Amino acid sequence: MPEPSLKTTVLHAHHVALGARMVPFAGYDMPVQYEGVVAEHRWTRASAGLFDVSHMGQARLHGEGAVATLEALTALDASRLKAGRQSYALLLNEQGGILDDWMVSRPDANGFFLVVNAACKDQDFRIIQENLRPDTQFEVLSDRALLALQGPEAKAVMAEVCPAATDLYFMDCGRFELLGERVIISRSGYTGEDGFEISIPNAKASELWDRLLAFEAVKPVGLGARDSLRLEAGMPLYGHEMDETCAPFEAGLGFGVAKTRLARGDVRGQARLAAQKAGALERTRVALRVLSGPPAREGARILSEDGTDIGLVTSGVPSPSLGYSIAMGYVPPAFAAMGTGLNIEVRGKSHPAEVTSLPFVAHSYHRKPKVQER
Amino acid sequence: MRFTKEHEWVRDQGDGTAFVGISNYAAEALGDVVYVELPEAGRVVKQGEAFGVVESVKAASDVYAPVDLEIIEGNPDLGNDPEAVNAVPESGAWFVRARIINPSQLEALMDCTAYEEFLGTL
């Protein structure tokens, strides 16, 4: 039984029945692994993994002021997010520091659908509520589950349960009918694989979970492999690669700041963001390959080759796909060039590492083909 | 074979030396072991003191001396084959061979039956 203070997702009993090891995460009792992190990681890369990410916050924002509300809080050009598309967005404070990272979708022309981090959702929803523009409706969707189906076989499985959703390309989204219920599906995820995220009412989540797990290609995957998969894909995790002291460009998240917004000059923390974009960075996020020794984990010191303390590891894992340890961390820009030799200190000893490029493992997204030039 | 509540085992060889490792339960709980750090020969470690580190994909965990030990050698095979800790934790994947400094400490550790009972309470 979970500690009484922990919340549960609607699929909690399924995880327990599958023999998952449950751990507290962001206030929820969540599955960290079922058969094992490495096996689940490899299964996702080779076939299809099913993730319960219902702990994440879901919300709807619509009405005349929805665009203005989103633009007041994030660096998104919400007016240019077309119906049927999804975008990464950064919730910023007045200094341009990152309060959370979101996926913002426009499943239809009527409004926006937000997915936010579990650990930040109470704060995020309060900030949205406090900053609503006139004629804007905001609704937290606490009655919905979120399932992610990720991996090369995800498309074939989706073709059986919701064929229309396989027409989506990477970062497309829409409303679909699945198990007789209206759902929101996006073609995206947090693994670097092709895949889908499905927002479904809690009442139907069990049925969908079982339906998807009935496919031989699909196995459940816990938060342990979710972390190793996102690390290999070079994706940042809030509270690790970014926090409120950190602005988007130093985090390598410039793609989350719309050029049009910077040009307009009305982004939260505008001056700091413009300076960072122009190159004024004290530190920058780098990808590190550990060349020998123990895995580099969060909090390990990064040293230059002459032993100067230059930064910290923010996440690290022995990569199941690559067979060596990988990490992300922050160093001054002078140490951020590809191939730069560094050391990482673990338990008082230095171990060699080098700066490499992100992602560690190539993404396999189902991207819309570019129109050929004649 | 004797066990600790921290899930180490010690196998007395009867010649003043012993092998020390981690139990099946510990290996299972750790998950996929990817790295093992072992002490230098000659190091003396007190009962309850960390003498090594075992790392899984998820985390690093200390390994504690079940009794006072003087290290003879770390298992040379675990450097290249840390996965052995998951495969054969209570046999081939011993962590260290060591001299037992104070044999009377062994008596206070759990035998197999007592350890099984202890696991039942977890």
Short mmCIF file of C-alpha atoms in Angstrom, two decimals:
data_model
loop_
_atom_site.label_atom_id
_atom_site.label_comp_id
_atom_site.label_asym_id
_atom_site.label_seq_id
_atom_site.Cartn_x
_atom_site.Cartn_y
_atom_site.Cartn_z
CA MET A 1 0.00 0.00 0.00
CA PRO A 2 1.28 3.50 -0.76
CA GLU A 3 1.91 5.95 2.03
CA PRO A 4 -1.41 7.64 2.77
CA SER A 5 0.05 11.04 1.86
CA LEU A 6 0.76 9.92 -1.71
CA LYS A 7 -1.67 10.42 -4.54
CA THR A 8 -2.30 7.69 -7.08
CA THR A 9 -3.17 7.68 -10.75
CA VAL A 10 -6.28 5.91 -11.95
CA LEU A 11 -4.04 3.05 -13.17
CA HIS A 12 -2.37 2.43 -9.79
CA ALA A 13 -3.95 -1.00 -9.24
CA HIS A 14 -2.75 -2.10 -12.70
CA HIS A 15 0.85 -1.25 -11.83
CA VAL A 16 0.66 -3.14 -8.55
CA ALA A 17 -0.96 -6.13 -10.26
CA LEU A 18 1.85 -6.16 -12.84
CA GLY A 19 4.37 -6.41 -10.00
CA ALA A 20 5.82 -2.95 -10.47
CA ARG A 21 8.16 -1.51 -7.89
CA MET A 22 6.36 1.61 -6.70
CA VAL A 23 8.16 4.76 -5.56
CA PRO A 24 7.08 8.25 -4.52
CA PHE A 25 7.45 10.71 -7.40
CA ALA A 26 6.13 14.27 -7.37
CA GLY A 27 3.65 13.34 -4.67
CA TYR A 28 2.39 10.23 -6.49
CA ASP A 29 2.98 6.54 -5.86
CA MET A 30 4.39 5.63 -9.29
CA PRO A 31 5.91 2.56 -10.99
CA VAL A 32 9.70 2.95 -11.33
CA GLN A 33 10.08 -0.43 -13.04
CA TYR A 34 8.20 -3.62 -13.88
CA GLU A 35 10.67 -6.23 -15.18
CA GLY A 36 13.75 -3.99 -14.99
CA VAL A 37 14.99 -0.63 -16.21
CA VAL A 38 17.37 -1.94 -18.87
CA ALA A 39 14.90 -4.48 -20.30
CA GLU A 40 12.14 -1.86 -20.43
CA HIS A 41 14.48 0.69 -21.99
CA ARG A 42 15.57 -1.74 -24.71
CA TRP A 43 12.01 -2.88 -25.32
CA THR A 44 10.94 0.72 -25.95
CA ARG A 45 13.79 1.25 -28.44
CA ALA A 46 13.03 -2.07 -30.20
CA SER A 47 9.23 -2.42 -30.00
CA ALA A 48 6.77 -0.28 -28.00
CA GLY A 49 6.66 0.84 -24.38
CA LEU A 50 3.50 1.93 -22.57
CA PHE A 51 3.89 4.61 -19.91
CA ASP A 52 1.35 5.87 -17.39
CA VAL A 53 2.07 9.58 -17.13
CA SER A 54 -1.28 10.51 -15.61
CA HIS A 55 0.50 12.26 -12.75
CA MET A 56 1.26 15.09 -15.16
CA GLY A 57 -1.05 18.08 -15.13
CA GLN A 58 -3.57 18.52 -17.95
CA ALA A 59 -5.57 21.67 -18.58
CA ARG A 60 -7.62 23.46 -21.18
CA LEU A 61 -7.35 27.15 -21.99
CA HIS A 62 -9.81 28.74 -24.38
CA GLY A 63 -11.65 31.92 -25.23
CA GLU A 64 -10.70 35.26 -26.73
CA GLY A 65 -7.85 35.85 -24.29
CA ALA A 66 -6.23 32.40 -24.45
CA VAL A 67 -3.46 33.46 -26.84
CA ALA A 68 -2.70 36.58 -24.79
CA THR A 69 -2.66 34.56 -21.55
CA LEU A 70 -0.19 32.04 -22.96
CA GLU A 71 2.00 34.79 -24.39
CA ALA A 72 2.04 36.68 -21.11
CA LEU A 73 3.49 33.63 -19.34
CA THR A 74 5.58 31.79 -21.92
CA ALA A 75 7.91 32.59 -24.81
CA LEU A 76 5.52 30.87 -27.21
CA ASP A 77 4.05 32.68 -30.22
CA ALA A 78 0.66 31.17 -29.48
CA SER A 79 -1.06 33.03 -32.31
CA ARG A 80 1.04 31.05 -34.79
CA LEU A 81 0.31 27.65 -33.28
CA LYS A 82 -2.09 26.21 -35.85
CA ALA A 83 -5.00 23.92 -35.10
CA GLY A 84 -3.68 20.36 -35.18
CA ARG A 85 -0.20 21.30 -34.00
CA GLN A 86 1.72 21.03 -30.74
CA SER A 87 4.61 23.08 -29.40
CA TYR A 88 7.14 22.96 -26.58
CA ALA A 89 6.72 26.00 -24.32
CA LEU A 90 8.57 27.43 -21.35
CA LEU A 91 6.79 29.03 -18.41
CA LEU A 92 9.01 31.93 -17.37
CA ASN A 93 9.28 34.18 -14.36
CA GLU A 94 9.80 37.96 -14.63
CA GLN A 95 13.57 37.42 -14.83
CA GLY A 96 13.29 34.96 -17.70
CA GLY A 97 14.00 32.02 -15.38
CA ILE A 98 12.25 28.75 -16.21
CA LEU A 99 9.36 27.84 -13.89
CA ASP A 100 8.32 24.77 -15.92
CA ASP A 101 8.31 23.31 -19.40
CA TRP A 102 5.02 22.46 -21.09
CA MET A 103 3.61 20.82 -24.15
CA VAL A 104 0.96 23.13 -25.59
CA SER A 105 -1.40 21.66 -28.19
CA ARG A 106 -4.14 23.07 -30.31
CA PRO A 107 -6.20 19.95 -30.97
CA ASP A 108 -8.80 22.08 -32.76
CA ALA A 109 -9.41 25.75 -33.47
CA ASN A 110 -11.25 26.27 -30.19
CA GLY A 111 -8.49 26.41 -27.66
CA PHE A 112 -5.30 25.06 -26.16
CA PHE A 113 -4.55 21.83 -24.33
CA LEU A 114 -1.65 21.94 -21.87
CA VAL A 115 0.45 19.15 -20.36
CA VAL A 116 2.68 20.28 -17.50
CA ASN A 117 5.09 18.61 -15.07
CA ALA A 118 3.53 16.84 -12.08
CA ALA A 119 5.85 18.49 -9.57
CA CYS A 120 5.01 21.97 -10.91
CA LYS A 121 1.33 21.65 -11.71
CA ASP A 122 -0.14 23.32 -8.62
CA GLN A 123 2.18 26.30 -9.06
CA ASP A 124 1.57 26.46 -12.85
CA PHE A 125 -2.19 26.34 -12.58
CA ARG A 126 -2.17 29.04 -9.91
CA ILE A 127 -0.02 31.27 -12.12
CA ILE A 128 -2.29 30.74 -15.10
CA GLN A 129 -5.37 31.48 -13.00
CA GLU A 130 -3.79 34.68 -11.64
CA ASN A 131 -2.85 35.88 -15.11
CA LEU A 132 -5.97 35.06 -17.10
CA ARG A 133 -6.77 37.73 -19.67
CA PRO A 134 -10.39 38.88 -20.11
CA ASP A 135 -12.74 36.46 -21.86
CA THR A 136 -10.56 33.46 -21.11
CA GLN A 137 -11.67 30.15 -19.66
CA PHE A 138 -9.24 27.90 -17.82
CA GLU A 139 -10.11 24.39 -16.76
CA VAL A 140 -7.86 21.89 -15.00
CA LEU A 141 -8.59 18.44 -16.39
CA SER A 142 -8.13 16.38 -13.23
CA ASP A 143 -10.50 13.71 -14.53
CA ARG A 144 -8.20 12.61 -17.35
CA ALA A 145 -5.39 10.07 -17.59
CA LEU A 146 -2.39 10.38 -19.91
CA LEU A 147 -0.82 7.34 -21.56
CA ALA A 148 2.29 7.41 -23.73
CA LEU A 149 2.94 4.70 -26.32
CA GLN A 150 6.52 4.99 -27.56
CA GLY A 151 8.74 3.03 -29.90
CA PRO A 152 9.05 1.76 -33.48
CA GLU A 153 5.97 -0.47 -33.13
CA ALA A 154 3.76 2.28 -31.69
CA LYS A 155 2.38 3.20 -35.10
CA ALA A 156 1.33 -0.37 -35.95
CA VAL A 157 -0.43 -0.69 -32.59
CA MET A 158 -2.16 2.67 -32.99
CA ALA A 159 -3.31 1.58 -36.46
CA GLU A 160 -5.34 -1.17 -34.72
CA VAL A 161 -6.94 0.96 -32.01
CA CYS A 162 -7.28 4.38 -33.64
CA PRO A 163 -6.24 4.28 -37.32
CA ALA A 164 -6.96 7.97 -37.91
CA ALA A 165 -4.26 8.95 -35.41
CA THR A 166 -1.55 7.37 -37.57
CA ASP A 167 -2.04 10.22 -40.05
CA LEU A 168 -0.45 12.56 -37.52
CA TYR A 169 3.15 13.59 -38.05
CA PHE A 170 5.59 14.44 -35.26
CA MET A 171 4.22 17.31 -33.13
CA ASP A 172 0.76 17.09 -34.70
CA CYS A 173 -2.27 16.56 -32.47
CA GLY A 174 -6.01 16.19 -32.72
CA ARG A 175 -9.25 14.93 -31.22
CA PHE A 176 -10.12 11.33 -32.04
CA GLU A 177 -12.57 8.64 -31.06
CA LEU A 178 -11.02 5.68 -29.22
CA LEU A 179 -12.98 2.96 -27.35
CA GLY A 180 -16.06 5.08 -28.04
CA GLU A 181 -14.60 7.99 -26.09
CA ARG A 182 -13.36 11.40 -27.25
CA VAL A 183 -9.60 11.56 -26.70
CA ILE A 184 -6.78 13.95 -27.51
CA ILE A 185 -3.79 12.34 -29.22
CA SER A 186 -0.46 13.91 -30.08
CA ARG A 187 2.43 12.36 -31.99
CA SER A 188 5.21 13.09 -29.55
CA GLY A 189 6.76 11.83 -26.36
CA TYR A 190 9.78 11.84 -24.12
CA THR A 191 11.92 9.02 -25.47
CA GLY A 192 13.21 10.19 -28.87
CA GLU A 193 11.14 7.44 -30.50
CA ASP A 194 8.13 7.76 -32.74
CA GLY A 195 5.06 7.55 -30.54
CA PHE A 196 1.82 8.93 -29.25
CA GLU A 197 0.45 10.51 -26.10
CA ILE A 198 -3.21 9.87 -25.40
CA SER A 199 -5.31 11.97 -23.04
CA ILE A 200 -8.39 9.97 -22.08
CA PRO A 201 -11.07 10.35 -19.38
CA ASN A 202 -10.18 8.41 -16.21
CA ALA A 203 -13.26 6.23 -16.62
CA LYS A 204 -11.82 4.70 -19.83
CA ALA A 205 -8.13 4.64 -18.89
CA SER A 206 -8.15 1.10 -17.50
CA GLU A 207 -9.73 -0.28 -20.62
CA LEU A 208 -7.22 1.52 -22.86
CA TRP A 209 -4.26 0.36 -20.72
CA ASP A 210 -5.40 -3.27 -21.01
CA ARG A 211 -6.22 -2.94 -24.70
CA LEU A 212 -2.73 -1.61 -25.49
CA LEU A 213 -0.94 -4.16 -23.28
CA ALA A 214 -2.82 -6.94 -25.08
CA PHE A 215 -0.56 -6.36 -28.10
CA GLU A 216 2.54 -8.55 -28.10
CA ALA A 217 4.60 -5.55 -29.18
CA VAL A 218 3.67 -3.57 -26.06
CA LYS A 219 5.09 -3.83 -22.54
CA PRO A 220 4.66 -1.46 -19.60
CA VAL A 221 7.61 0.83 -18.89
CA GLY A 222 8.30 2.64 -15.63
CA LEU A 223 9.81 5.97 -14.65
CA GLY A 224 13.32 4.47 -14.46
CA ALA A 225 13.48 3.74 -18.17
CA ARG A 226 11.56 6.93 -18.93
CA ASP A 227 14.52 8.78 -17.42
CA SER A 228 17.24 6.80 -19.22
CA LEU A 229 15.34 7.10 -22.52
CA ARG A 230 14.92 10.87 -22.25
CA LEU A 231 18.57 11.26 -21.27
CA GLU A 232 19.74 9.34 -24.36
CA ALA A 233 17.40 11.53 -26.41
CA GLY A 234 19.11 14.60 -24.89
CA MET A 235 15.88 15.93 -23.41
CA PRO A 236 16.04 18.11 -20.31
CA LEU A 237 14.08 17.32 -17.16
CA TYR A 238 12.66 20.12 -15.07
CA GLY A 239 14.39 20.41 -11.69
CA HIS A 240 17.53 18.84 -13.15
CA GLU A 241 18.64 20.54 -16.38
CA MET A 242 16.58 23.63 -15.61
CA ASP A 243 15.10 25.54 -12.73
CA GLU A 244 14.00 29.09 -12.01
CA THR A 245 17.58 30.40 -11.89
CA CYS A 246 18.19 29.22 -15.42
CA ALA A 247 17.05 31.00 -18.60
CA PRO A 248 16.24 29.21 -21.88
CA PHE A 249 19.36 29.87 -23.98
CA GLU A 250 21.89 28.67 -21.39
CA ALA A 251 19.79 25.51 -21.08
CA GLY A 252 20.02 24.95 -24.84
CA LEU A 253 16.28 25.57 -25.08
CA GLY A 254 16.35 28.53 -27.46
CA PHE A 255 13.87 26.64 -29.62
CA GLY A 256 11.34 27.28 -26.86
CA VAL A 257 11.65 31.03 -27.38
CA ALA A 258 9.79 32.27 -30.47
CA LYS A 259 11.87 34.65 -32.62
CA THR A 260 8.73 36.66 -33.26
CA ARG A 261 8.23 37.14 -29.53
CA LEU A 262 11.81 38.31 -28.98
CA ALA A 263 11.42 40.68 -31.95
CA ARG A 264 8.20 42.02 -30.48
CA GLY A 265 10.07 42.55 -27.22
CA ASP A 266 7.35 41.42 -24.83
CA VAL A 267 8.64 38.14 -23.40
CA ARG A 268 9.02 37.81 -19.63
CA GLY A 269 12.68 38.47 -18.87
CA GLN A 270 13.08 40.05 -22.33
CA ALA A 271 16.39 41.82 -21.62
CA ARG A 272 18.06 38.70 -20.18
CA LEU A 273 16.74 36.48 -22.97
CA ALA A 274 17.88 38.91 -25.69
CA ALA A 275 21.35 39.15 -24.09
CA GLN A 276 21.61 35.36 -23.83
CA LYS A 277 20.53 34.93 -27.44
CA ALA A 278 23.24 37.42 -28.46
CA GLY A 279 25.76 35.13 -26.78
CA ALA A 280 26.11 36.49 -23.26
CA LEU A 281 26.17 33.14 -21.45
CA GLU A 282 27.95 32.37 -18.22
CA ARG A 283 27.27 28.67 -18.54
CA THR A 284 25.72 26.36 -21.04
CA ARG A 285 24.21 22.88 -21.03
CA VAL A 286 26.51 20.25 -22.49
CA ALA A 287 26.37 16.56 -23.32
CA LEU A 288 29.09 14.50 -21.67
CA ARG A 289 30.43 11.08 -22.53
CA VAL A 290 32.13 9.42 -19.58
CA LEU A 291 35.27 7.72 -20.91
CA SER A 292 36.03 5.46 -17.95
CA GLY A 293 35.16 4.86 -14.32
CA PRO A 294 31.81 5.01 -12.54
CA PRO A 295 28.64 6.57 -13.91
CA ALA A 296 28.42 10.36 -13.50
CA ARG A 297 25.27 11.29 -11.65
CA GLU A 298 23.42 14.44 -10.65
CA GLY A 299 25.53 16.67 -8.41
CA ALA A 300 28.93 15.34 -9.53
CA ARG A 301 31.50 18.11 -10.05
CA ILE A 302 32.82 18.83 -13.53
CA LEU A 303 36.52 19.78 -13.58
CA SER A 304 38.64 21.13 -16.40
CA GLU A 305 41.66 19.05 -17.44
CA ASP A 306 43.84 21.17 -15.12
CA GLY A 307 41.54 20.39 -12.20
CA THR A 308 39.57 23.66 -11.94
CA ASP A 309 36.00 23.25 -10.72
CA ILE A 310 33.85 24.45 -13.66
CA GLY A 311 30.36 23.04 -13.21
CA LEU A 312 27.97 20.31 -12.14
CA VAL A 313 26.35 17.26 -13.66
CA THR A 314 22.56 17.67 -13.73
CA SER A 315 21.61 14.13 -14.86
CA GLY A 316 23.53 11.04 -15.79
CA VAL A 317 22.97 7.38 -16.50
CA PRO A 318 24.82 4.35 -17.80
CA SER A 319 23.27 4.34 -21.28
CA PRO A 320 21.62 0.99 -22.03
CA SER A 321 21.73 1.69 -25.79
CA LEU A 322 25.33 2.89 -26.00
CA GLY A 323 27.05 0.78 -23.35
CA TYR A 324 28.82 3.73 -21.73
CA SER A 325 27.78 6.39 -19.27
CA ILE A 326 26.28 9.65 -20.49
CA ALA A 327 25.46 12.83 -18.63
CA MET A 328 24.28 16.38 -19.03
CA GLY A 329 25.59 19.30 -17.08
CA TYR A 330 26.58 22.95 -17.13
CA VAL A 331 30.00 24.42 -17.93
CA PRO A 332 31.24 27.86 -19.08
CA PRO A 333 31.01 28.25 -22.89
CA ALA A 334 34.82 28.07 -23.20
CA PHE A 335 34.57 24.38 -22.22
CA ALA A 336 31.52 23.53 -24.30
CA ALA A 337 33.06 22.75 -27.69
CA MET A 338 32.64 19.21 -29.05
CA GLY A 339 35.55 17.02 -28.05
CA THR A 340 36.66 19.15 -25.09
CA GLY A 341 38.29 16.93 -22.49
CA LEU A 342 36.95 17.30 -18.95
CA ASN A 343 36.98 15.37 -15.71
CA ILE A 344 34.07 14.32 -13.55
CA GLU A 345 34.60 13.84 -9.85
CA VAL A 346 32.90 10.83 -8.29
CA ARG A 347 33.56 9.92 -4.64
CA GLY A 348 36.67 12.09 -4.53
CA LYS A 349 38.30 10.74 -7.69
CA SER A 350 38.49 12.33 -11.13
CA HIS A 351 37.43 10.37 -14.17
CA PRO A 352 37.88 11.48 -17.78
CA ALA A 353 34.94 12.62 -19.90
CA GLU A 354 34.48 14.55 -23.09
CA VAL A 355 31.94 16.97 -24.46
CA THR A 356 29.84 15.38 -27.17
CA SER A 357 26.68 16.40 -29.04
CA LEU A 358 23.00 15.99 -28.27
CA PRO A 359 21.11 13.80 -28.72
CA PHE A 360 23.24 10.87 -27.57
CA VAL A 361 20.93 8.50 -29.46
CA ALA A 362 19.41 9.75 -32.74
CA HIS A 363 15.71 10.61 -32.68
CA SER A 364 13.36 8.44 -34.76
CA TYR A 365 10.42 10.80 -35.16
CA HIS A 366 7.78 10.43 -37.85
CA ARG A 367 8.39 13.85 -39.35
CA LYS A 368 6.34 15.41 -42.09
CA PRO A 369 8.31 15.06 -45.34
CA LYS A 370 9.72 18.36 -46.53
CA VAL A 371 8.22 19.54 -49.82
CA GLN A 372 10.77 18.93 -52.56
CA GLU A 373 11.99 22.03 -54.36
CA ARG A 374 11.57 21.84 -58.12
CA MET B 1 27.18 -18.38 5.10
CA ARG B 2 26.11 -15.49 7.34
CA PHE B 3 24.09 -12.38 6.44
CA THR B 4 23.65 -8.82 7.65
CA LYS B 5 20.52 -6.70 7.76
CA GLU B 6 22.18 -4.58 5.07
CA HIS B 7 22.08 -7.68 2.81
CA GLU B 8 25.77 -8.50 2.67
CA TRP B 9 26.90 -12.09 3.06
CA VAL B 10 30.17 -13.49 4.41
CA ARG B 11 31.41 -17.02 3.75
CA ASP B 12 34.02 -18.18 6.28
CA GLN B 13 36.65 -20.33 4.53
CA GLY B 14 37.80 -21.84 7.81
CA ASP B 15 41.38 -20.60 7.32
CA GLY B 16 40.93 -17.14 8.78
CA THR B 17 39.75 -15.73 5.47
CA ALA B 18 36.30 -15.17 4.00
CA PHE B 19 34.53 -14.11 0.84
CA VAL B 20 32.09 -11.21 1.09
CA GLY B 21 29.30 -10.26 -1.31
CA ILE B 22 25.73 -9.02 -1.53
CA SER B 23 22.66 -11.23 -1.28
CA ASN B 24 20.23 -12.32 -4.00
CA TYR B 25 17.71 -9.99 -2.39
CA ALA B 26 20.07 -7.01 -2.64
CA ALA B 27 21.02 -7.79 -6.24
CA GLU B 28 17.36 -8.09 -7.18
CA ALA B 29 16.51 -4.81 -5.45
CA LEU B 30 19.36 -2.96 -7.15
CA GLY B 31 18.38 -4.06 -10.62
CA ASP B 32 20.88 -4.03 -13.47
CA VAL B 33 24.35 -3.62 -11.97
CA VAL B 34 26.66 -1.61 -14.23
CA TYR B 35 29.66 -0.77 -12.04
CA VAL B 36 31.37 -2.06 -8.93
CA GLU B 37 34.05 -0.18 -7.00
CA LEU B 38 36.23 -2.30 -4.70
CA PRO B 39 38.88 -1.51 -2.09
CA GLU B 40 42.65 -1.87 -2.43
CA ALA B 41 44.42 -4.90 -1.01
CA GLY B 42 45.62 -4.33 2.52
CA ARG B 43 42.89 -1.90 3.50
CA VAL B 44 41.40 -2.51 6.93
CA VAL B 45 37.68 -1.84 7.30
CA LYS B 46 35.64 -1.87 10.47
CA GLN B 47 32.36 -3.72 10.80
CA GLY B 48 29.60 -1.55 9.33
CA GLU B 49 32.03 0.64 7.38
CA ALA B 50 31.47 1.06 3.63
CA PHE B 51 34.19 -0.76 1.69
CA GLY B 52 32.78 -0.62 -1.83
CA VAL B 53 30.11 0.79 -4.09
CA VAL B 54 27.73 -1.02 -6.40
CA GLU B 55 25.95 0.99 -9.08
CA SER B 56 22.83 0.07 -10.99
CA VAL B 57 21.29 2.06 -13.82
CA LYS B 58 19.26 3.93 -11.23
CA ALA B 59 21.63 4.63 -8.33
CA ALA B 60 24.87 4.06 -6.45
CA SER B 61 24.76 2.07 -3.18
CA ASP B 62 27.44 1.50 -0.55
CA VAL B 63 28.49 -2.01 0.43
CA TYR B 64 29.30 -2.44 4.14
CA ALA B 65 31.75 -4.73 5.91
CA PRO B 66 29.79 -7.46 7.75
CA VAL B 67 32.70 -7.86 10.21
CA ASP B 68 36.12 -6.24 10.68
CA LEU B 69 38.13 -7.11 7.57
CA GLU B 70 41.58 -6.75 6.12
CA ILE B 71 41.16 -6.86 2.36
CA ILE B 72 43.20 -9.49 0.51
CA GLU B 73 41.75 -8.76 -2.94
CA GLY B 74 38.73 -7.37 -4.76
CA ASN B 75 37.09 -9.73 -7.25
CA PRO B 76 39.05 -8.96 -10.44
CA ASP B 77 36.21 -10.22 -12.67
CA LEU B 78 33.65 -7.64 -11.57
CA GLY B 79 35.41 -4.78 -13.34
CA ASN B 80 34.66 -6.21 -16.77
CA ASP B 81 31.56 -8.12 -15.80
CA PRO B 82 29.52 -6.21 -13.22
CA GLU B 83 26.39 -7.98 -14.51
CA ALA B 84 27.65 -11.08 -12.69
CA VAL B 85 26.34 -9.44 -9.51
CA ASN B 86 22.81 -9.96 -10.86
CA ALA B 87 23.54 -13.42 -12.26
CA VAL B 88 25.41 -15.10 -9.37
CA PRO B 89 25.35 -12.72 -6.38
CA GLU B 90 25.84 -15.36 -3.69
CA SER B 91 28.60 -17.32 -5.44
CA GLY B 92 30.87 -16.17 -8.30
CA ALA B 93 30.17 -12.47 -7.88
CA TRP B 94 31.86 -12.12 -4.49
CA PHE B 95 33.12 -8.57 -3.90
CA VAL B 96 36.22 -9.16 -1.76
CA ARG B 97 38.33 -11.90 -0.24
CA ALA B 98 39.51 -10.75 3.18
CA ARG B 99 41.15 -11.78 6.43
CA ILE B 100 38.69 -11.95 9.31
CA ILE B 101 40.16 -9.82 12.06
CA ASN B 102 37.68 -10.71 14.79
CA PRO B 103 36.03 -14.13 14.20
CA SER B 104 33.67 -13.74 17.17
CA GLN B 105 31.76 -11.08 15.20
CA LEU B 106 30.57 -13.78 12.79
CA GLU B 107 28.46 -15.46 15.49
CA ALA B 108 26.22 -12.43 15.83
CA LEU B 109 25.28 -12.40 12.12
CA MET B 110 22.20 -14.17 10.78
CA ASP B 111 22.42 -17.67 9.35
CA CYS B 112 20.45 -18.57 6.19
CA THR B 113 17.28 -19.44 8.09
CA ALA B 114 17.35 -16.29 10.19
CA TYR B 115 18.04 -14.18 7.10
CA GLU B 116 15.10 -15.77 5.26
CA GLU B 117 12.91 -14.92 8.23
CA PHE B 118 14.28 -11.37 8.28
CA LEU B 119 13.44 -10.96 4.57
CA GLY B 120 9.91 -12.07 5.36
CA THR B 121 9.50 -9.08 7.66
CA LEU B 122 10.49 -6.52 5.00
#
